[in-house]
Short mmCIF file of C-alpha atoms and ligand atoms in Angstrom, two decimals:
data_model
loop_
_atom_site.label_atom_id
_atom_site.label_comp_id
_atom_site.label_asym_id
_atom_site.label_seq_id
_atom_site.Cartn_x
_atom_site.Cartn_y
_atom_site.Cartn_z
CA UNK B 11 -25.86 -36.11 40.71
CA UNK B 12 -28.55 -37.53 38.57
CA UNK B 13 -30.72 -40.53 39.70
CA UNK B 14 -29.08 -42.50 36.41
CA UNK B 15 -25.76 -41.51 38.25
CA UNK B 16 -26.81 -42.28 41.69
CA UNK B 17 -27.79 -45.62 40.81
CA UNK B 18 -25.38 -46.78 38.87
CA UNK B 19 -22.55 -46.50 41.49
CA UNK B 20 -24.29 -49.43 43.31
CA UNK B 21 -26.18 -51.32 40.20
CA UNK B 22 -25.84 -54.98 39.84
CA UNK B 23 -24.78 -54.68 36.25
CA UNK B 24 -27.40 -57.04 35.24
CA UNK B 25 -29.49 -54.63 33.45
CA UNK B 26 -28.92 -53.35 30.12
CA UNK B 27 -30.52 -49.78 31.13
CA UNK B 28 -32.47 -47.11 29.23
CA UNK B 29 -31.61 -43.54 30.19
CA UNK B 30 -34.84 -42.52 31.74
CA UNK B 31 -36.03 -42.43 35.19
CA UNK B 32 -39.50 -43.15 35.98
CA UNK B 33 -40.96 -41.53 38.70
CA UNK B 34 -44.72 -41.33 38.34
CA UNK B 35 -47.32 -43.18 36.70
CA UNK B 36 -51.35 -43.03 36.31
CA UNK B 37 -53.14 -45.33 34.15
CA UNK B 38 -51.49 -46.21 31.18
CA UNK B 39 -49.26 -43.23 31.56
CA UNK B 40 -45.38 -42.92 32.61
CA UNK B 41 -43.90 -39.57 33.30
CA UNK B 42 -39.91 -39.12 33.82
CA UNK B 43 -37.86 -37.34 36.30
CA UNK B 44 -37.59 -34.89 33.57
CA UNK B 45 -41.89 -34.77 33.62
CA UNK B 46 -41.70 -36.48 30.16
CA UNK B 47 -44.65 -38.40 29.81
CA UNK B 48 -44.71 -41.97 28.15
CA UNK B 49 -47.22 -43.93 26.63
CA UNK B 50 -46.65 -47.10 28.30
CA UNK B 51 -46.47 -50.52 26.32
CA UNK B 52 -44.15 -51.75 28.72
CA UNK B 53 -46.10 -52.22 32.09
CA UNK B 54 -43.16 -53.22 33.37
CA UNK B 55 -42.75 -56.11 31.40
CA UNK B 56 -46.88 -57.47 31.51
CA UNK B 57 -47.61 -56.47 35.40
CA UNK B 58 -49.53 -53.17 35.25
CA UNK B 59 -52.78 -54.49 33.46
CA UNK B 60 -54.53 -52.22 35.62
CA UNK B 61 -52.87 -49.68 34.94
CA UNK B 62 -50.74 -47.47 37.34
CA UNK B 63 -51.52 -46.54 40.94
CA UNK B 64 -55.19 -47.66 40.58
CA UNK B 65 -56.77 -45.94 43.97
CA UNK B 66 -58.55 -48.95 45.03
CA UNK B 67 -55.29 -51.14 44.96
CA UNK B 68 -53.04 -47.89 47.14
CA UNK B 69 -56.23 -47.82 49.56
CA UNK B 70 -55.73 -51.88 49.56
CA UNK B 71 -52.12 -51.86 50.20
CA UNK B 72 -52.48 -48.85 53.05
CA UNK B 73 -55.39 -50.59 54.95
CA UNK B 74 -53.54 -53.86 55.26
CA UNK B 75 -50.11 -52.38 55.94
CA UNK B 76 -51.90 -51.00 59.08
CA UNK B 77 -53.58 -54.00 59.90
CA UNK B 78 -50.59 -57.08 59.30
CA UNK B 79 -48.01 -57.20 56.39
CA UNK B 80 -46.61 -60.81 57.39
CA UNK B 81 -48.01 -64.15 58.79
CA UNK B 82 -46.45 -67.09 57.30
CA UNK B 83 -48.53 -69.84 55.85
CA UNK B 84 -48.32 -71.74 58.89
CA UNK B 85 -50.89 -69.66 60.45
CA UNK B 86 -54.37 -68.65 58.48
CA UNK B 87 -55.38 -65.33 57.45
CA UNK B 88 -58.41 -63.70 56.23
CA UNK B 89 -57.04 -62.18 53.15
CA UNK B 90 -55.49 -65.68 52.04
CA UNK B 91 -58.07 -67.47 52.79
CA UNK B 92 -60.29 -65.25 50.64
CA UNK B 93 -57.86 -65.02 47.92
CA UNK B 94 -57.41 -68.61 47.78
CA UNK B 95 -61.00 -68.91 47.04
CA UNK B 96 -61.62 -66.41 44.78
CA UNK B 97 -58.00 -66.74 42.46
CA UNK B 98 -59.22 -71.02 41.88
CA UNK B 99 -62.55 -69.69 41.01
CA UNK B 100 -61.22 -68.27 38.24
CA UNK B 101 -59.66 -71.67 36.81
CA UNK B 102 -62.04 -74.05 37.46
CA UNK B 103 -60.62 -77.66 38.57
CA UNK B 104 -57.76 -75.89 39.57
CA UNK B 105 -58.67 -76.02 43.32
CA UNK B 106 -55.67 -75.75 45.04
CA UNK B 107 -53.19 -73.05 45.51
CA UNK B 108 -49.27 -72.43 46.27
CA UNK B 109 -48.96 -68.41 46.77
CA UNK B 110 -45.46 -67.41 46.00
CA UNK B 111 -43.76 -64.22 44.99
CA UNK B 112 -42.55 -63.83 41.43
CA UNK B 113 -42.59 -66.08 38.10
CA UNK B 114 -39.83 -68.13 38.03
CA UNK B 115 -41.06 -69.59 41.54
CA UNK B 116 -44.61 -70.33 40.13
CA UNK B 117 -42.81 -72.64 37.43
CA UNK B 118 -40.57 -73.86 40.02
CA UNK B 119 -42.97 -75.26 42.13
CA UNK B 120 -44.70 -76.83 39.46
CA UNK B 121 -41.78 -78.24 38.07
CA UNK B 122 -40.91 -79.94 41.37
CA UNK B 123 -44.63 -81.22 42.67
CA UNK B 124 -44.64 -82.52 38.80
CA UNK B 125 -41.67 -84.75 39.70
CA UNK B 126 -43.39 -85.37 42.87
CA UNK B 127 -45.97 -86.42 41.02
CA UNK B 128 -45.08 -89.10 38.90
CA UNK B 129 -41.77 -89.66 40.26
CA UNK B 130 -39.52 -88.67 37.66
CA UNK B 131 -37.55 -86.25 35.90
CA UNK B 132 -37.91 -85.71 32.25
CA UNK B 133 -39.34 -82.08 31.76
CA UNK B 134 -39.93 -81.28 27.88
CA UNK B 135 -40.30 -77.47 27.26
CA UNK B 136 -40.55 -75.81 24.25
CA UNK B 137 -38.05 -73.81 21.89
CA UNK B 138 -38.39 -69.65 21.97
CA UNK B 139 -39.64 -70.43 25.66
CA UNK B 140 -38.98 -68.23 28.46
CA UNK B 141 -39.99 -69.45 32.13
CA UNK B 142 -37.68 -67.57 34.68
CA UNK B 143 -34.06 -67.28 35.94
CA UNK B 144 -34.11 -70.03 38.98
CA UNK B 145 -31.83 -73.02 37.76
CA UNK B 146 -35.20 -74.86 37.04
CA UNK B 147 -37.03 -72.56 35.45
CA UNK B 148 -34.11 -71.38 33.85
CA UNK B 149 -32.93 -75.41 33.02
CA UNK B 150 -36.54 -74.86 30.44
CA UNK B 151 -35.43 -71.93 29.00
CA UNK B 152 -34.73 -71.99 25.95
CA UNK B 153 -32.14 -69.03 25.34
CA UNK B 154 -28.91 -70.17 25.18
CA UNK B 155 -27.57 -66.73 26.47
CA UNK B 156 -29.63 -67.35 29.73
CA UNK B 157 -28.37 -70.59 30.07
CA UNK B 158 -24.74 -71.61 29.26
CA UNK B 159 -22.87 -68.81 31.45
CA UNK B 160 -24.71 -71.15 34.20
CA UNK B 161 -24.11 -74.70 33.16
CA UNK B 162 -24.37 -77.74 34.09
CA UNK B 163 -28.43 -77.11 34.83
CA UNK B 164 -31.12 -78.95 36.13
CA UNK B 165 -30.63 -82.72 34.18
CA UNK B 166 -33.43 -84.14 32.21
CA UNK B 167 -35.03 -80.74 30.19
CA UNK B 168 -35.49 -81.20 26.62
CA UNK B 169 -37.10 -78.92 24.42
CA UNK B 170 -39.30 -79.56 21.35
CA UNK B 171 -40.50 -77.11 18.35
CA UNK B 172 -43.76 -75.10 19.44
CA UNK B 173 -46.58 -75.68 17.89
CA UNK B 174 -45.18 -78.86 16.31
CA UNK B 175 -47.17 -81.75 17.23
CA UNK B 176 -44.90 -84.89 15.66
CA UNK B 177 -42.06 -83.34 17.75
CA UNK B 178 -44.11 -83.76 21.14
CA UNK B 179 -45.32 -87.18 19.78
CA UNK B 180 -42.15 -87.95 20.05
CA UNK B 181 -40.30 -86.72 22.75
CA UNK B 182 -43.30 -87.79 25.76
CA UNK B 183 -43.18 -90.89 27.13
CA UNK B 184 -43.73 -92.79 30.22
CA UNK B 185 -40.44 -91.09 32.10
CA UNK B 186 -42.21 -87.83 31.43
CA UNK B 187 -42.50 -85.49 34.58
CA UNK B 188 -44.24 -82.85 32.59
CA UNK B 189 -44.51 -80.71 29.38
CA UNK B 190 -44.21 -77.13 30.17
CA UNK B 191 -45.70 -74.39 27.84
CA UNK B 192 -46.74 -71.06 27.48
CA UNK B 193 -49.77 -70.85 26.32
CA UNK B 194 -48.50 -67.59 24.36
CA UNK B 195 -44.81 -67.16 23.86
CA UNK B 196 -43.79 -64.17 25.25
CA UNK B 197 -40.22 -62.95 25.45
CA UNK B 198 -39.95 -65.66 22.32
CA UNK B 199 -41.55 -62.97 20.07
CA UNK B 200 -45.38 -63.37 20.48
CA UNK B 201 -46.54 -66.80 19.20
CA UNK B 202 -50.09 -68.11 20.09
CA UNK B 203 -49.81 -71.50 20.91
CA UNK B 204 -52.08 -73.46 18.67
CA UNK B 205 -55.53 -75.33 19.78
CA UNK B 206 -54.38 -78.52 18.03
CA UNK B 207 -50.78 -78.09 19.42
CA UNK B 208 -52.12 -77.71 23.23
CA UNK B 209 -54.68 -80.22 23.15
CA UNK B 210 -52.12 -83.12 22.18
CA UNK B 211 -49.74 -81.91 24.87
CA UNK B 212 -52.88 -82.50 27.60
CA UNK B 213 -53.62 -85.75 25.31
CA UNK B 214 -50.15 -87.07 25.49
CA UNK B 215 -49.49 -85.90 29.20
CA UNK B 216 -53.10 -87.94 30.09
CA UNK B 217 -51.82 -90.99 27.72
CA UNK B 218 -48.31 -91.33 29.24
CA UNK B 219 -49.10 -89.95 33.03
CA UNK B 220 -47.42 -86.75 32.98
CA UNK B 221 -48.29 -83.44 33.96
CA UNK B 222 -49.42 -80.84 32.00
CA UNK B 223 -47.85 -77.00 32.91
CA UNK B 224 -49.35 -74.47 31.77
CA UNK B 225 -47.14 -70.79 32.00
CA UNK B 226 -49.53 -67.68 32.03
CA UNK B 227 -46.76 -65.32 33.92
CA UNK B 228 -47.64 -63.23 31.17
CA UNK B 229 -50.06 -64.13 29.30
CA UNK B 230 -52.39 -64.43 32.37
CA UNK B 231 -55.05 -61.97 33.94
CA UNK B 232 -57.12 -60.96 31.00
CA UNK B 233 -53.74 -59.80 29.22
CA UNK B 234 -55.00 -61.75 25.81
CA UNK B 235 -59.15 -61.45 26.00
CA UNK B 236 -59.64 -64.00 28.25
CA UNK B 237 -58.78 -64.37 32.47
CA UNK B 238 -56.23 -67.12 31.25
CA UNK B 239 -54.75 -67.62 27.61
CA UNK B 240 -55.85 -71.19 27.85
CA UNK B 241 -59.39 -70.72 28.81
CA UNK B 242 -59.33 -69.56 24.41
CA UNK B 243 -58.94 -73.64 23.55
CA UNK B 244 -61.99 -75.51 24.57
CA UNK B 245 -61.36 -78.55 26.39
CA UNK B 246 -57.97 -78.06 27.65
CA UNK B 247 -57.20 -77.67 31.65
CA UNK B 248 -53.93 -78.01 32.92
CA UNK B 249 -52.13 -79.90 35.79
CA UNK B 250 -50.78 -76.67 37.13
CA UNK B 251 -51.30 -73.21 35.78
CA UNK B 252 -47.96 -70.70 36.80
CA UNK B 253 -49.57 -67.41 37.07
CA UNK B 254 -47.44 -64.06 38.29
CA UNK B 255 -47.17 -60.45 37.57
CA UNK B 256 -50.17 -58.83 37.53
CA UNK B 257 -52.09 -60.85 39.69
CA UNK B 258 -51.60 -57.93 42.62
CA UNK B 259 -52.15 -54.90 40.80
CA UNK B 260 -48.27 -54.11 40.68
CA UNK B 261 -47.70 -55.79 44.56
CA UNK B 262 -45.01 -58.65 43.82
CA UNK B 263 -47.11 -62.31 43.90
CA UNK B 264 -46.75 -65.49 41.82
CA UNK B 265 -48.96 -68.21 42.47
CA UNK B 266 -48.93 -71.74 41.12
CA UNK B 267 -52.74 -73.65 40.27
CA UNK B 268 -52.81 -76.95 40.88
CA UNK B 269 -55.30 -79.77 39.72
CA UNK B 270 -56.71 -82.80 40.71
CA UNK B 271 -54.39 -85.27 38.97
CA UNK B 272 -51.50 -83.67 41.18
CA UNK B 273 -50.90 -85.90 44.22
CA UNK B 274 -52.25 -84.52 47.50
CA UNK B 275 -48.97 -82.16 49.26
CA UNK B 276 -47.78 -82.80 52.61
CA UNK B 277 -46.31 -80.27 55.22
CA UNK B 278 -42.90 -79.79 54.33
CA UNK B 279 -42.65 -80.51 50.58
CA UNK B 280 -42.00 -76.99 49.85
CA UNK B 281 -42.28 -73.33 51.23
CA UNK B 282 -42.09 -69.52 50.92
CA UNK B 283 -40.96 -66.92 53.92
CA UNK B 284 -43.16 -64.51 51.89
CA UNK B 285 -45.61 -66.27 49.93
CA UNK B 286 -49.13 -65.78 50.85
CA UNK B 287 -48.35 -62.80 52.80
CA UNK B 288 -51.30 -60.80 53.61
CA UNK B 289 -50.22 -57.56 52.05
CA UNK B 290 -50.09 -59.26 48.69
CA UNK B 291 -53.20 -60.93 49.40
CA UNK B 292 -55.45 -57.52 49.88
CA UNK B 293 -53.81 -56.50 47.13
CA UNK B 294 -54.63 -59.15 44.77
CA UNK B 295 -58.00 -58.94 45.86
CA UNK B 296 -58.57 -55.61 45.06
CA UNK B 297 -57.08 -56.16 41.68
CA UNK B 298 -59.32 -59.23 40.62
CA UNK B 299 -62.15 -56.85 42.10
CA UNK B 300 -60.89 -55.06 39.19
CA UNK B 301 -60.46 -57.33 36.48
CA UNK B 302 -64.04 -58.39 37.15
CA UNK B 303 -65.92 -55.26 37.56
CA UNK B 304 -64.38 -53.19 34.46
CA UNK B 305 -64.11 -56.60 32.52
CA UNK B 306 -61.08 -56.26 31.42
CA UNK B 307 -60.59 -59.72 29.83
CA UNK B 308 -63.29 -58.11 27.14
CA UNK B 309 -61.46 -54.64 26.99
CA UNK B 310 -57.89 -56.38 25.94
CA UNK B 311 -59.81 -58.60 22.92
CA UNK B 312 -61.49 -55.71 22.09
CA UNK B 313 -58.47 -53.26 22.27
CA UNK B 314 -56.02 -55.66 20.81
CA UNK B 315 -58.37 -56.20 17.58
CA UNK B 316 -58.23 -52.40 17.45
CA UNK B 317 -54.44 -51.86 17.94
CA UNK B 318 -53.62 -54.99 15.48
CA UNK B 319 -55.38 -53.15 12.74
CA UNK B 320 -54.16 -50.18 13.44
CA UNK B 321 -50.40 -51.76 13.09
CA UNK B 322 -51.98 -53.87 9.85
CA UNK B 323 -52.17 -50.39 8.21
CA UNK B 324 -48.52 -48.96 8.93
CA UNK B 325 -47.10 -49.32 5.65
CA UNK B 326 -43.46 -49.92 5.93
CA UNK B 327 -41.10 -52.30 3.55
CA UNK B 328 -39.26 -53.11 7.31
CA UNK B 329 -42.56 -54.70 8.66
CA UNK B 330 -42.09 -58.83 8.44
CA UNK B 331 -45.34 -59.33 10.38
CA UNK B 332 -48.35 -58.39 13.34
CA UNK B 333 -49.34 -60.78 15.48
CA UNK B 334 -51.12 -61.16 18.59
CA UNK B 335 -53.59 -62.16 21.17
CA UNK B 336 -55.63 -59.49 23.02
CA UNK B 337 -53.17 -56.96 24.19
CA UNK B 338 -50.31 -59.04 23.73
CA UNK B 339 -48.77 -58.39 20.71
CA UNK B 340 -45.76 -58.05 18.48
CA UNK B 341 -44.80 -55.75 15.37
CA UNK B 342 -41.80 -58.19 13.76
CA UNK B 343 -39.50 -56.57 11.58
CA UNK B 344 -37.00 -57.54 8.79
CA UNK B 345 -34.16 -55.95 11.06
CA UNK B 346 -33.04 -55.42 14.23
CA UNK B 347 -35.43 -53.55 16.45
CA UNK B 348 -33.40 -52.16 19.47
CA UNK B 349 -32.41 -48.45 17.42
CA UNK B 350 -36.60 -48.20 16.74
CA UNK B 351 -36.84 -49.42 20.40
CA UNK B 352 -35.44 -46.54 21.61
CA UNK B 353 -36.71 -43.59 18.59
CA UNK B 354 -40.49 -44.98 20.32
CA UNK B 355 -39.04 -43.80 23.77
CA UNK B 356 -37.53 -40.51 22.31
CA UNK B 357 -40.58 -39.94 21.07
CA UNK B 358 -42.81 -40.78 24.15
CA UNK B 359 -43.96 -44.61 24.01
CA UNK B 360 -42.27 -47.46 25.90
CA UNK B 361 -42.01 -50.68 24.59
CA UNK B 362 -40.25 -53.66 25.11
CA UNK B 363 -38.14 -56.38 22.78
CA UNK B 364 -38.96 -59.84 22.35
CA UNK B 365 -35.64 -61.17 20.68
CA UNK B 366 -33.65 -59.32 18.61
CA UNK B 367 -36.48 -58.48 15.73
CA UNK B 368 -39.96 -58.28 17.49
CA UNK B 369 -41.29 -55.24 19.28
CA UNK B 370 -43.59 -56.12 22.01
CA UNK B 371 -46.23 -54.09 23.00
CA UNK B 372 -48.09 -55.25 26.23
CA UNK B 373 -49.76 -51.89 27.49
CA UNK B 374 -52.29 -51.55 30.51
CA UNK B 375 -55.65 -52.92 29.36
CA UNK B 376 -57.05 -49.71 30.47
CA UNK B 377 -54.94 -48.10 28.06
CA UNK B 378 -57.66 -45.91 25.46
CA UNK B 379 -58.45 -46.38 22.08
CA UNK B 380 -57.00 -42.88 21.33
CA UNK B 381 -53.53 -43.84 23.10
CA UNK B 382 -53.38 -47.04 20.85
CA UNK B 383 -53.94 -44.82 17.93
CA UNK B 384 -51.25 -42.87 18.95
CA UNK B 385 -48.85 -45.29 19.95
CA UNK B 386 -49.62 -47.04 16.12
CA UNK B 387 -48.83 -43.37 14.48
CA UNK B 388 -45.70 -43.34 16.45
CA UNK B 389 -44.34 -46.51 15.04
CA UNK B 390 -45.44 -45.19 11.63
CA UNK B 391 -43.53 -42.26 12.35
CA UNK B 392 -40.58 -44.21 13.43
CA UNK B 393 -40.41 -46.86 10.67
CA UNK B 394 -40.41 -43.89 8.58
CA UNK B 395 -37.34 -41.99 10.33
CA UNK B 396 -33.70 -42.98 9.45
CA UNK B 397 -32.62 -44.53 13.03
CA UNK B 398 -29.15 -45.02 14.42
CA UNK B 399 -28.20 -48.46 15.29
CA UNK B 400 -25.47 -48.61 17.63
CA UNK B 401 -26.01 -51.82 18.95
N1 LIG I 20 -42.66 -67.19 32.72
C1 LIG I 20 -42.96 -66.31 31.75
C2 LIG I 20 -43.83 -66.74 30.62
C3 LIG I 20 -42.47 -64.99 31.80
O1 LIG I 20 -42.76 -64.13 30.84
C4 LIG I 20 -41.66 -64.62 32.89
C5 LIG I 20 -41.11 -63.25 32.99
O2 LIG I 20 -41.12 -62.48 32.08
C6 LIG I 20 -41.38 -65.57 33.89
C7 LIG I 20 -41.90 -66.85 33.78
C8 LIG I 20 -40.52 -65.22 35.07
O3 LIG I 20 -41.18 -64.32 35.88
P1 LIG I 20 -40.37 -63.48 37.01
O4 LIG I 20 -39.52 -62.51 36.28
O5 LIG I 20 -41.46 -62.85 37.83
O6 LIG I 20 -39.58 -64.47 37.78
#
């Protein structure tokens, strides 16, 4: 039986599955149970911006596996309370911390200490917006696929145009929790959210006493040339700052920043069995060891103005448009992209959809300048090809 077998006897069904199995993976690298090896754009969806199986996150992970996996937050531990200091030094006036394990909980827990907060309800997100699968995260999503099987959601979530300004203007108000954004939409197909666009979301959340959420879950850890997307616009500093996926080098974390205008947390307001759990911890330490020592905020600006010229010069009729932020960027085309989706995989590159007509790309910062070359031929190659589309 194959592994694609195998697991599929037992799958949830809630994955629409590619017929590869990875087994193995070393930088920006991927190799299959077959020993294909992939180019990987993919990091499994924006967590490996190290790249895979980085030695000094395994030797992380091993030492403190022999040492103490759990202790809940209840008790202190050295590797929280050094990751504590060091992840808030990163966002300055974001001194506080809520260690959690995955994205959707991030943006929970700011959505809820936002209505704690101000003590009320309203949440405005945006349209294209993509924040998690818990009923509140999910109640600010904007896909209407993720949302109706699950209705009635959380009440009080509106959503406005991104990047519109009037349309804010006029949905905040003084029974405003909080506006939630992504600083760049992700799974929305790759839009940068602009400088005068954030700043009157902080302006209007300051004006009307509402919180401001910032959602790097993807965006974050030097993914778009800076440690945080939002650290681009001068001037703006959110209420709470939802950071996830690659903040442990691949070990599952999430972790919710939270400012001084957020009132001061009691015992008992919220919790996690696993959050701050020392094995994550060590390993988000050794990755922001990382991050700092090969500066990899630098590498992804530099990189990504590399691989968007590279895609600038594919000449195809089916490119729409190339956009991007550091080494988070799309390729949109004029049709659907799954059937070119999957002729990159056949032909050794892994990259991921961001609605039905943007390719994503959001490859290991480490990745090389030759691989990016590569990966840019490959789509040439592809546009090129006449694909099958049997979706
Ligand atoms: N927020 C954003 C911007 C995301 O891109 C994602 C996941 O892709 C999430 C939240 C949810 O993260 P998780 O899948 O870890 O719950």
């Amino acid at each position: 039986m194959t592994i694609q077998e195998l697991e599929s006897r037992h799958t949830s069904g809630l994955y629409a599955k590619r017929d590869i199995a990875l087994v193995r993976g070393e930088g920006a690298l991927l190799w299959d149970s077959n020993g294909k090896q992939y180019i990987d754009c993919d990091s499994g969806h924006g967590v490996a911006n190290l790249g895979h199986c980085r030695p000094e996150i395994v030797k992380a992970i091993s030492e403190q596996a022999a040492r103490l996996v759990t202790c809940f937050e209840s008790y202190y531990n050295d590797q929280r309370a050094q990751l504590l200091e060091q992840l808030t030094a990163l966002a300055p006036s974001l001194n506080r911390a809520y260690l959690c394990n995955s994205g959707t909980e991030s943006v929970e827990a700011a959505i809820k200490l936002a209505r704690f907060t101000t003590g009320r309800a309203k949440i405005i997100a945006a349209m294209r917006g993509f924040h998690g699968r818990t009923m509140g995260a999910l109640s600010a999503t904007w896909n209407k696929n993720y949302r109706q099987p699950f209705e009635p959601l959380v009440p009080e979530f509106t959503h406005v145009a991104y990047n519109n300004v009037e349309a804010l203007q006029q949905a905040v108000d003084e029974n405003t929790a909080a506006v939630l954004l992504e600083a760049v939409q992700g799974e929305g197909g790759i839009h940068v959210g602009s400088d005068e666009f954030m700043l009157a979301a902080q302006k209007l959340c300051h004006q009307n006493g509402a919180m401001l959420i910032i959602d790097e879950v993807q965006s974050g850890f030097a993914r778009t040339g800076k440690m945080f997307a939002y650290q681009h616009i001068d001037g703006l500093v959110p209420d709470f700052l939802c950071v996830a996926k690659s903040i442990a080098g691949g070990v599952p974390m999430g972790a919710t920043l939270i400012g001084p205008r957020v009132k001061e947390l009691q015992p008992g307001l919220h919790s996690s069995t696993f959050g701050g759990n020392p094995l994550s911890c060590a390993a988000s330490l050794a990755a922001l060891e990382i991050f700092e020592r090969e500066n990899l905020a630098t590498q992804a600006a530099e990189k990504g103005e590399f691989f968007l010229n590279c895609l600038r010069q594919i000449q195809s009729p089916l490119i729409r448009e190339v956009r991007g932020l550091g080494l988070m960027v799309g390729l949109e085309l004029k049709q659907k992209i799954a059937p070119y989706i999957r002729a990159l995989m056949d032909r050794g590159v892994l990259a991921l959809p961001s609605g039905m007509t943007v390719i994503r790309f959001l490859p290991p910062l480490v990745i090389s300048h030759e691989q990016l070359a590569l990966v840019a031929e490959t789509i040439q190659a592809v546009l090129n090809q006449p694909v099958k589309d049997d979706n």
